[in-house]
Amino acid sequence: MKKPKTQTYNDGVLAVYKVGNIAAPGNRPKDGLLLKFESIPYEERTVGVTRFVANMQVQNTIEKLLRIPYVNGVSRDDVVVPIDGEQYRIKQAQVIKDVEPKCLDLSLERVASKYEFG
C-alpha cells in the first residue's frame, strides 16, 4: 500500500465567512460577511487546464486554488479572505484523501463587489 503524502500549508492563513445580514436590528437587511472560521493555514495550488476549461464552460472563472486542512462546515458559496486581503467565493470544495492529514481543495472565484464585514 502506498504511503500518503504529508501535506504542508506554508503559503499563509485565511478566514472563511458566510454571507448574511449584518444590519442592526430594525434596519433594512444588508448582506455582509459573518465569520465562520479564522486562521486556517493554506497552500496555493496551480489551477490546471482541465479544471480551468471545465469551469469556463459553466461561466465560472477560477482565479485561485487553495488547499486547506479539512474543516467540517466549509461549503460552496462561502467567502474566503486569504493573506492578499481579496474576497473570493468558493465555487467548489473538494475533499482530498490521498494526503495526510485529509484536506480540502477550494476552487475560488473573485467577488465582483466586495462585502462589508459584520
N, CA, C and O of each residue as an XYZ file, in Angstrom:
472
protein
N       0.842     -1.184      0.000
C       0.000      0.000      0.000
C       0.884      1.244      0.000
O       1.872      1.318      0.731
N       0.522      2.206     -0.818
C       1.298      3.432     -0.950
C       1.092      4.337      0.265
O      -0.035      4.547      0.714
N       2.198      4.866      0.787
C       2.122      5.757      1.941
C       1.620      7.134      1.488
O       2.127      7.674      0.505
N       0.619      7.720      2.196
C       0.097      9.028      1.802
C       1.155     10.123      1.942
O       1.994     10.083      2.842
N       1.099     11.088      1.048
C       1.991     12.244      1.101
C       1.596     13.115      2.293
O       0.411     13.286      2.581
N       2.595     13.661      2.981
C       2.320     14.585      4.071
C       2.126     15.977      3.488
O       2.988     16.492      2.777
N       0.981     16.580      3.800
C       0.627     17.891      3.256
C       1.130     19.003      4.174
O       0.982     18.921      5.393
N       1.720     20.037      3.589
C       2.125     21.223      4.341
C       1.295     22.408      3.873
O       0.740     22.394      2.774
N       1.216     23.428      4.709
C       0.426     24.630      4.417
C       1.287     25.846      4.751
O       1.167     26.422      5.832
N       2.152     26.231      3.819
C       3.157     27.252      4.105
C       2.917     28.605      3.442
O       3.748     29.502      3.576
N       1.801     28.774      2.732
C       1.628     29.999      1.947
C       0.866     31.111      2.655
O       0.826     32.235      2.155
N       0.268     30.833      3.794
C      -0.441     31.885      4.521
C      -1.594     31.318      5.319
O      -1.746     30.104      5.456
N      -2.402     32.224      5.842
C      -3.610     31.845      6.572
C      -4.791     32.584      5.956
O      -4.633     33.652      5.364
N      -5.971     32.003      6.105
C      -7.173     32.620      5.560
C      -8.293     32.548      6.575
O      -8.208     31.832      7.573
N      -9.345     33.305      6.301
C     -10.565     33.258      7.096
C     -11.708     32.885      6.163
O     -11.696     33.229      4.981
N     -12.696     32.176      6.708
C     -13.874     31.774      5.942
C     -15.085     32.484      6.537
O     -15.281     32.498      7.752
N     -15.886     33.069      5.664
C     -17.076     33.815      6.068
C     -18.295     33.266      5.344
O     -18.184     32.697      4.258
N     -19.464     33.445      5.959
C     -20.717     33.206      5.249
C     -21.347     34.568      4.988
O     -21.125     35.521      5.735
N     -22.129     34.648      3.928
C     -22.834     35.881      3.610
C     -24.145     35.865      4.382
O     -24.923     34.916      4.296
N     -24.375     36.938      5.142
C     -25.592     37.035      5.940
C     -25.944     38.480      6.212
O     -25.251     39.393      5.764
N     -27.015     38.682      6.941
C     -27.494     40.025      7.263
C     -26.618     40.648      8.347
O     -26.491     40.099      9.441
N     -26.012     41.805      8.038
C     -25.170     42.490      9.025
C     -25.809     43.784      9.516
O     -25.178     44.542     10.252
N     -27.061     44.049      9.116
C     -27.746     45.278      9.528
C     -28.115     45.199     11.009
O     -28.371     44.121     11.546
N     -28.134     46.361     11.648
C     -28.569     46.436     13.040
C     -30.055     46.079     13.107
O     -30.793     46.324     12.154
N     -30.495     45.503     14.225
C     -31.915     45.161     14.357
C     -32.796     46.382     14.089
O     -32.531     47.475     14.590
N     -33.839     46.178     13.298
C     -34.752     47.265     12.956
C     -34.393     47.988     11.670
O     -35.232     48.688     11.103
N     -33.157     47.830     11.199
C     -32.742     48.453      9.940
C     -33.028     47.515      8.773
O     -33.276     46.322      8.954
N     -32.988     48.084      7.575
C     -33.195     47.288      6.369
C     -32.079     46.250      6.255
O     -30.916     46.577      6.486
N     -32.409     45.006      5.903
C     -31.377     43.967      5.783
C     -30.270     44.366      4.810
O     -30.517     45.006      3.789
N     -29.035     43.969      5.156
C     -27.875     44.279      4.324
C     -26.951     43.067      4.346
O     -26.558     42.592      5.411
N     -26.606     42.569      3.151
C     -25.693     41.430      3.070
C     -24.275     41.852      3.424
O     -23.794     42.899      2.991
N     -23.618     41.020      4.215
C     -22.225     41.250      4.588
C     -21.600     39.928      5.003
O     -22.228     38.874      4.902
N     -20.363     39.992      5.470
C     -19.620     38.781      5.824
C     -19.659     38.526      7.323
O     -19.348     39.405      8.128
N     -20.045     37.312      7.682
C     -20.076     36.860      9.071
C     -19.051     35.742      9.224
O     -19.083     34.761      8.481
N     -18.140     35.887     10.187
C     -17.025     34.954     10.362
C     -17.507     33.549     10.728
O     -18.323     33.374     11.633
N     -16.980     32.545      9.999
C     -17.222     31.135     10.317
C     -15.975     30.499     10.927
O     -16.047     29.850     11.972
N     -14.815     30.693     10.256
C     -13.546     30.110     10.705
C     -12.439     31.116     10.445
O     -12.464     31.822      9.437
N     -11.464     31.189     11.350
C     -10.331     32.091     11.140
C      -9.019     31.342     11.316
O      -8.972     30.267     11.912
N      -7.958     31.932     10.786
C      -6.589     31.414     10.913
C      -6.432     29.982     10.408
O      -5.816     29.150     11.075
N      -6.985     29.695      9.238
C      -6.802     28.387      8.611
C      -5.591     28.482      7.688
O      -5.577     29.316      6.782
N      -4.575     27.645      7.899
C      -3.403     27.698      7.011
C      -3.756     27.143      5.630
O      -4.649     26.307      5.495
N      -3.041     27.620      4.608
C      -3.302     27.126      3.258
C      -2.032     27.023      2.438
O      -0.999     27.612      2.757
N      -2.150     26.246      1.362
C      -1.111     26.158      0.331
C      -1.762     26.547     -0.989
O      -2.821     26.028     -1.339
N      -1.133     27.458     -1.718
C      -1.650     27.846     -3.030
C      -1.260     26.784     -4.047
O      -0.109     26.351     -4.095
N      -2.221     26.369     -4.856
C      -2.019     25.324     -5.856
C      -2.181     25.922     -7.250
O      -2.682     27.036     -7.404
N      -1.757     25.178     -8.250
C      -1.917     25.604     -9.639
C      -3.289     25.178    -10.142
O      -3.693     24.028     -9.969
N      -4.006     26.116    -10.769
C      -5.280     25.780    -11.402
C      -4.951     25.085    -12.718
O      -4.445     25.720    -13.644
N      -5.232     23.798    -12.807
C      -4.908     23.028    -14.009
C      -5.804     23.377    -15.186
O      -6.882     23.945    -15.014
N      -5.353     23.037    -16.368
C      -6.088     23.339    -17.598
C      -7.459     22.672    -17.587
O      -8.451     23.299    -17.960
N      -7.530     21.417    -17.169
C      -8.808     20.698    -17.159
C      -9.818     21.392    -16.259
O     -10.964     21.599    -16.657
N      -9.400     21.751    -15.050
C     -10.293     22.435    -14.109
C     -10.697     23.802    -14.660
O     -11.859     24.196    -14.564
N      -9.732     24.524    -15.236
C      -9.993     25.855    -15.774
C     -11.021     25.795    -16.910
O     -11.986     26.561    -16.919
N     -10.813     24.891    -17.857
C     -11.717     24.769    -19.010
C     -13.108     24.317    -18.564
O     -14.109     24.850    -19.042
N     -13.183     23.350    -17.662
C     -14.475     22.868    -17.174
C     -15.273     23.992    -16.531
O     -16.489     24.071    -16.708
N     -14.603     24.856    -15.790
C     -15.294     25.968    -15.147
C     -15.675     27.054    -16.142
O     -16.713     27.696    -15.980
N     -14.865     27.273    -17.158
C     -15.205     28.258    -18.190
C     -16.473     27.839    -18.936
O     -17.250     28.694    -19.360
N     -16.686     26.537    -19.100
C     -17.870     26.047    -19.808
C     -19.160     26.366    -19.065
O     -20.222     26.433    -19.684
N     -19.092     26.561    -17.769
C     -20.274     26.925    -16.977
C     -20.177     28.366    -16.476
O     -20.777     28.713    -15.459
N     -19.437     29.187    -17.175
C     -19.268     30.617    -16.902
C     -18.717     30.921    -15.509
O     -19.077     31.937    -14.915
N     -17.860     30.067    -14.987
C     -17.127     30.352    -13.755
C     -15.687     30.664    -14.128
O     -15.130     30.038    -15.030
N     -15.084     31.617    -13.449
C     -13.678     31.919    -13.663
C     -12.936     31.601    -12.376
O     -12.991     32.370    -11.417
N     -12.245     30.473    -12.353
C     -11.493     30.083    -11.166
C     -10.168     30.832    -11.179
O      -9.344     30.644    -12.074
N      -9.972     31.688    -10.169
C      -8.768     32.511    -10.112
C      -7.715     31.953     -9.176
O      -6.524     32.204     -9.359
N      -8.142     31.195     -8.173
C      -7.203     30.617     -7.212
C      -7.667     29.219     -6.848
O      -8.855     28.901     -6.886
N      -6.697     28.401     -6.496
C      -6.960     27.078     -5.952
C      -6.128     26.977     -4.683
O      -4.898     26.972     -4.737
N      -6.806     26.895     -3.539
C      -6.121     26.828     -2.251
C      -6.432     25.502     -1.581
O      -7.572     25.038     -1.604
N      -5.415     24.895     -0.982
C      -5.575     23.654     -0.220
C      -5.485     23.995      1.256
O      -4.536     24.637      1.705
N      -6.503     23.549      2.013
C      -6.557     23.794      3.456
C      -6.753     22.463      4.179
O      -7.211     21.493      3.575
N      -6.405     22.410      5.484
C      -6.742     21.209      6.252
C      -8.262     21.012      6.229
O      -9.010     21.985      6.134
N      -8.715     19.772      6.314
C     -10.153     19.501      6.290
C     -10.828     20.195      7.466
O     -10.435     20.024      8.620
N     -11.851     20.980      7.149
C     -12.654     21.669      8.157
C     -14.112     21.373      7.832
O     -14.594     21.732      6.758
N     -14.816     20.722      8.753
C     -16.230     20.445      8.542
C     -17.004     21.756      8.644
O     -16.895     22.463      9.646
N     -17.779     22.082      7.624
C     -18.568     23.312      7.650
C     -18.156     24.329      6.609
O     -18.861     25.318      6.407
N     -17.032     24.114      5.940
C     -16.646     24.978      4.820
C     -17.439     24.496      3.615
O     -17.404     23.312      3.281
N     -18.154     25.409      2.958
C     -19.027     24.968      1.875
C     -19.036     25.932      0.696
O     -18.542     27.057      0.768
N     -19.612     25.444     -0.382
C     -19.746     26.221     -1.606
C     -20.504     27.512     -1.289
O     -21.444     27.501     -0.494
N     -20.106     28.599     -1.894
C     -20.685     29.935     -1.745
C     -20.256     30.652     -0.469
O     -20.645     31.802     -0.268
N     -19.463     30.014      0.408
C     -18.814     30.780      1.472
C     -17.798     31.704      0.813
O     -17.428     31.503     -0.344
N     -17.350     32.711      1.545
C     -16.357     33.661      1.034
C     -15.074     33.490      1.833
O     -15.094     33.421      3.062
N     -13.955     33.423      1.111
C     -12.632     33.235      1.706
C     -11.840     34.527      1.551
O     -11.872     35.164      0.498
N     -11.124     34.911      2.618
C     -10.214     36.056      2.551
C      -8.826     35.555      2.943
O      -8.533     35.390      4.127
N      -7.960     35.308      1.934
C      -6.588     34.884      2.232
C      -5.704     36.075      2.583
O      -6.187     37.191      2.779
N      -4.414     35.819      2.659
C      -3.448     36.820      3.105
C      -3.385     38.044      2.187
O      -2.946     39.110      2.621
N      -3.822     37.910      0.910
C      -3.792     39.061     -0.005
C      -4.912     40.060      0.263
O      -4.923     41.142     -0.326
N      -5.866     39.714      1.153
C      -6.933     40.632      1.530
C      -8.108     40.675      0.567
O      -9.107     41.338      0.844
N      -8.005     39.979     -0.563
C      -9.106     39.943     -1.533
C     -10.191     38.978     -1.049
O      -9.934     38.099     -0.226
N     -11.396     39.155     -1.571
C     -12.506     38.268     -1.244
C     -12.772     37.340     -2.429
O     -12.876     37.785     -3.573
N     -12.881     36.039     -2.134
C     -13.123     35.030     -3.160
C     -14.279     34.137     -2.725
O     -14.342     33.720     -1.568
N     -15.188     33.844     -3.643
C     -16.298     32.934     -3.370
C     -15.853     31.506     -3.686
O     -15.219     31.256     -4.711
N     -16.193     30.573     -2.794
C     -15.881     29.166     -3.032
C     -16.865     28.627     -4.067
O     -18.075     28.622     -3.841
N     -16.340     28.178     -5.197
C     -17.167     27.584     -6.245
C     -17.203     26.061     -6.118
O     -18.163     25.416     -6.539
N     -16.139     25.494     -5.530
C     -16.092     24.048     -5.312
C     -15.177     23.770     -4.129
O     -14.102     24.360     -4.013
N     -15.609     22.867     -3.251
C     -14.781     22.382     -2.142
C     -14.661     20.873     -2.322
O     -15.641     20.141     -2.182
N     -13.452     20.418     -2.632
C     -13.223     19.011     -2.964
C     -12.355     18.369     -1.888
O     -11.261     18.854     -1.598
N     -12.844     17.273     -1.294
C     -12.089     16.545     -0.268
C     -10.958     15.777     -0.948
O     -11.180     15.063     -1.926
N      -9.737     15.933     -0.417
C      -8.557     15.230     -0.915
C      -8.161     14.208      0.148
O      -7.831     14.570      1.278
N      -8.197     12.927     -0.225
C      -7.974     11.859      0.755
C      -6.622     11.183      0.634
O      -6.256     10.395      1.506
N      -5.858     11.468     -0.435
C      -4.593     10.747     -0.628
C      -3.398     11.456      0.002
O      -2.250     11.167     -0.339
N      -3.667     12.382      0.918
C      -2.608     13.057      1.676
C      -2.954     12.976      3.157
O      -4.105     12.740      3.526
N      -1.958     13.172      3.987
C      -2.153     13.202      5.444
C      -1.776     14.575      5.948
O      -0.702     15.059      5.589
N      -2.573     15.228      6.744
C      -3.946     14.873      7.082
C      -4.898     15.180      5.919
O      -4.536     15.886      4.977
N      -6.121     14.638      6.001
C      -7.143     14.871      4.977
C      -7.331     16.379      4.794
O      -7.250     17.138      5.760
N      -7.583     16.810      3.552
C      -7.672     18.247      3.294
C      -8.753     18.560      2.268
O      -9.395     17.663      1.722
N      -8.940     19.862      2.016
C      -9.897     20.362      1.033
C      -9.174     21.207      0.003
O      -8.310     22.009      0.356
N      -9.516     21.040     -1.269
C      -9.092     21.960     -2.317
C     -10.260     22.897     -2.584
O     -11.362     22.451     -2.905
N     -10.016     24.194     -2.450
C     -11.045     25.201     -2.672
C     -10.797     25.893     -4.004
O      -9.763     26.533     -4.191
N     -11.747     25.767     -4.934
C     -11.692     26.496     -6.202
C     -12.389     27.830     -5.973
O     -13.555     27.870     -5.580
N     -11.669     28.924     -6.220
C     -12.153     30.250     -5.831
C     -12.344     31.177     -7.019
O     -11.560     31.177     -7.968
N     -13.411     31.968     -6.940
C     -13.713     32.994     -7.931
C     -13.731     34.337     -7.202
O     -14.340     34.459     -6.139
N     -13.065     35.343     -7.770
C     -13.004     36.662     -7.131
C     -14.410     37.258     -7.028
O     -15.196     37.177     -7.972
N     -14.719     37.857     -5.873
C     -16.006     38.519     -5.660
C     -15.988     39.837     -6.429
O     -15.054     40.627     -6.292
N     -17.020     40.073     -7.238
C     -17.068     41.264     -8.096
C     -17.159     42.554     -7.278
O     -16.387     43.485     -7.506
N     -18.084     42.614     -6.340
C     -18.175     43.794     -5.470
C     -18.032     43.317     -4.031
O     -18.791     42.472     -3.558
N     -17.049     43.874     -3.355
C     -16.692     43.402     -2.013
C     -17.812     43.632     -1.008
O     -18.546     44.618     -1.070
N     -17.916     42.686     -0.080
C     -18.859     42.779      1.026
C     -18.220     43.534      2.182
O     -16.996     43.577      2.306
N     -19.055     44.126      3.024
C     -18.592     44.683      4.295
C     -18.542     43.545      5.303
O     -19.238     42.539      5.165
N     -17.702     43.724      6.325
C     -17.586     42.725      7.380
C     -18.577     43.049      8.486
O     -18.765     44.210      8.850
N     -19.219     41.986      9.025
C     -20.207     42.176     10.081
C     -19.629     41.997     11.446
O     -20.342     42.127     12.441
